[in-house]
Amino acid sequence: MIASILSRLARELRLAEHQVEQTVVLLDAGNTVPFITRYRKEMTGGLDETQIRALAERLEYLRGLEARREEVRVALEQAGHLTPELSAALAKAETLQAIEDIYLPFRPKRRTRAQVAREQGLEPLAGSVARPQ
């Protein structure tokens, strides 16, 4: 999975894969963008601060995308809704919105306070309070 993210970053940002890989290693080690730009220029192949910042932001987005894709896949699998077609659609989804659109019909509905009260048999009481005699 990380290899696909690295190759996608390299393709989208038009950088060499070794530049992306080294920069990701530095970012994952906790180095800041200004530090990498000034003191690790030889490792990144001379990337400037703007390029490194763009790479860091896109890396964060793509990692979040992969995490959400896995969460949705697990949720669909546990609910028994995962089909080969849904799995393929999830794998092809390129944005968070596309993943959410796939998951939307299967997402569990939220229970409101009113629904909980009705389930506890409080609807007649609410009706009598709303219409005093």
Short mmCIF file of C-alpha atoms in Angstrom, two decimals:
data_model
loop_
_atom_site.label_atom_id
_atom_site.label_comp_id
_atom_site.label_asym_id
_atom_site.label_seq_id
_atom_site.Cartn_x
_atom_site.Cartn_y
_atom_site.Cartn_z
CA MET A 1 0.00 0.00 0.00
CA ILE A 2 2.79 2.44 0.86
CA ALA A 3 4.46 1.73 -2.48
CA SER A 4 1.29 2.69 -4.32
CA ILE A 5 1.07 5.92 -2.34
CA LEU A 6 4.70 6.76 -3.10
CA SER A 7 4.35 6.08 -6.82
CA ARG A 8 1.11 8.07 -6.92
CA LEU A 9 2.79 11.01 -5.17
CA ALA A 10 5.70 10.88 -7.60
CA ARG A 11 3.34 10.81 -10.57
CA GLU A 12 1.04 13.59 -9.30
CA LEU A 13 3.83 15.92 -8.23
CA ARG A 14 6.09 15.02 -11.18
CA LEU A 15 9.01 14.03 -8.97
CA ALA A 16 11.40 11.10 -9.01
CA GLU A 17 10.33 8.19 -6.81
CA HIS A 18 13.59 8.27 -4.84
CA GLN A 19 12.97 11.95 -3.99
CA VAL A 20 9.48 11.15 -2.76
CA GLU A 21 10.64 8.12 -0.81
CA GLN A 22 13.47 9.97 0.95
CA THR A 23 11.26 12.95 1.75
CA VAL A 24 8.56 10.70 3.21
CA VAL A 25 11.18 8.96 5.37
CA LEU A 26 12.33 12.35 6.67
CA LEU A 27 8.77 13.54 7.31
CA ASP A 28 7.87 10.30 9.09
CA ALA A 29 10.93 10.72 11.30
CA GLY A 30 9.36 13.94 12.60
CA ASN A 31 11.48 16.44 10.70
CA THR A 32 9.85 19.74 9.80
CA VAL A 33 9.58 21.07 6.27
CA PRO A 34 12.01 23.98 6.87
CA PHE A 35 14.55 21.61 8.45
CA ILE A 36 14.35 19.20 5.52
CA THR A 37 14.64 22.06 3.04
CA ARG A 38 17.69 23.61 4.67
CA TYR A 39 19.63 20.69 6.09
CA ARG A 40 18.59 17.58 4.14
CA LYS A 41 18.59 19.00 0.63
CA GLU A 42 20.97 16.27 -0.57
CA MET A 43 18.56 13.54 0.59
CA THR A 44 15.55 15.07 -1.15
CA GLY A 45 17.35 15.76 -4.40
CA GLY A 46 17.12 19.52 -3.97
CA LEU A 47 13.38 19.88 -3.43
CA ASP A 48 12.33 23.34 -2.32
CA GLU A 49 10.04 24.15 0.60
CA THR A 50 6.93 24.51 -1.57
CA GLN A 51 7.43 21.10 -3.15
CA ILE A 52 8.05 19.42 0.20
CA ARG A 53 5.01 21.09 1.76
CA ALA A 54 2.84 20.01 -1.19
CA LEU A 55 4.20 16.49 -0.85
CA ALA A 56 3.52 16.44 2.90
CA GLU A 57 -0.06 17.67 2.47
CA ARG A 58 -0.80 15.21 -0.32
CA LEU A 59 0.81 12.37 1.65
CA GLU A 60 -1.44 13.12 4.62
CA TYR A 61 -4.51 13.15 2.35
CA LEU A 62 -3.61 9.89 0.63
CA ARG A 63 -2.92 8.15 3.94
CA GLY A 64 -6.29 9.33 5.23
CA LEU A 65 -7.89 8.11 2.02
CA GLU A 66 -6.38 4.64 2.45
CA ALA A 67 -7.41 4.52 6.11
CA ARG A 68 -11.00 5.50 5.30
CA ARG A 69 -11.10 3.01 2.42
CA GLU A 70 -10.12 0.24 4.85
CA GLU A 71 -12.65 1.41 7.49
CA VAL A 72 -15.46 1.34 4.93
CA ARG A 73 -14.37 -2.04 3.60
CA VAL A 74 -14.34 -3.53 7.11
CA ALA A 75 -17.72 -1.96 7.97
CA LEU A 76 -19.31 -3.31 4.78
CA GLU A 77 -17.76 -6.72 5.37
CA GLN A 78 -19.05 -6.88 8.96
CA ALA A 79 -22.53 -5.85 7.84
CA GLY A 80 -22.48 -8.51 5.12
CA HIS A 81 -22.86 -6.01 2.29
CA LEU A 82 -19.41 -6.35 0.70
CA THR A 83 -19.62 -7.72 -2.83
CA PRO A 84 -16.86 -8.05 -5.42
CA GLU A 85 -18.37 -5.07 -7.26
CA LEU A 86 -18.32 -2.89 -4.13
CA SER A 87 -14.80 -4.00 -3.36
CA ALA A 88 -13.68 -3.07 -6.88
CA ALA A 89 -15.46 0.29 -6.65
CA LEU A 90 -13.73 1.01 -3.33
CA ALA A 91 -10.35 0.10 -4.81
CA LYS A 92 -10.92 2.46 -7.76
CA ALA A 93 -12.16 5.39 -5.64
CA GLU A 94 -9.70 8.27 -5.93
CA THR A 95 -11.25 10.73 -3.46
CA LEU A 96 -12.75 10.67 0.02
CA GLN A 97 -16.03 11.85 -1.47
CA ALA A 98 -16.13 8.87 -3.84
CA ILE A 99 -15.57 6.48 -0.93
CA GLU A 100 -18.31 8.16 1.12
CA ASP A 101 -20.68 8.01 -1.86
CA ILE A 102 -20.11 4.25 -2.11
CA TYR A 103 -20.72 3.81 1.63
CA LEU A 104 -23.73 6.12 1.93
CA PRO A 105 -26.51 3.61 1.07
CA PHE A 106 -25.14 1.17 3.65
CA ARG A 107 -24.36 3.64 6.43
CA PRO A 108 -26.37 2.95 9.60
CA LYS A 109 -28.96 5.58 10.38
CA ARG A 110 -28.48 7.74 13.46
CA ARG A 111 -30.91 7.34 16.31
CA THR A 112 -32.32 10.61 17.58
CA ARG A 113 -33.44 11.32 21.13
CA ALA A 114 -37.04 11.23 19.92
CA GLN A 115 -36.57 7.74 18.48
CA VAL A 116 -35.06 6.53 21.75
CA ALA A 117 -37.98 8.03 23.71
CA ARG A 118 -40.52 6.36 21.40
CA GLU A 119 -38.75 3.03 21.83
CA GLN A 120 -39.07 3.45 25.59
CA GLY A 121 -42.82 4.02 25.27
CA LEU A 122 -42.89 7.74 26.05
CA GLU A 123 -44.90 8.83 23.00
CA PRO A 124 -48.30 8.83 24.79
CA LEU A 125 -46.81 10.94 27.59
CA ALA A 126 -45.39 13.43 25.09
CA GLY A 127 -48.78 13.63 23.38
CA SER A 128 -50.57 14.39 26.65
CA VAL A 129 -48.02 17.07 27.55
CA ALA A 130 -48.31 18.67 24.11
CA ARG A 131 -52.15 18.77 24.27
CA PRO A 132 -53.18 19.75 27.79
CA GLN A 133 -56.86 19.22 28.59
#
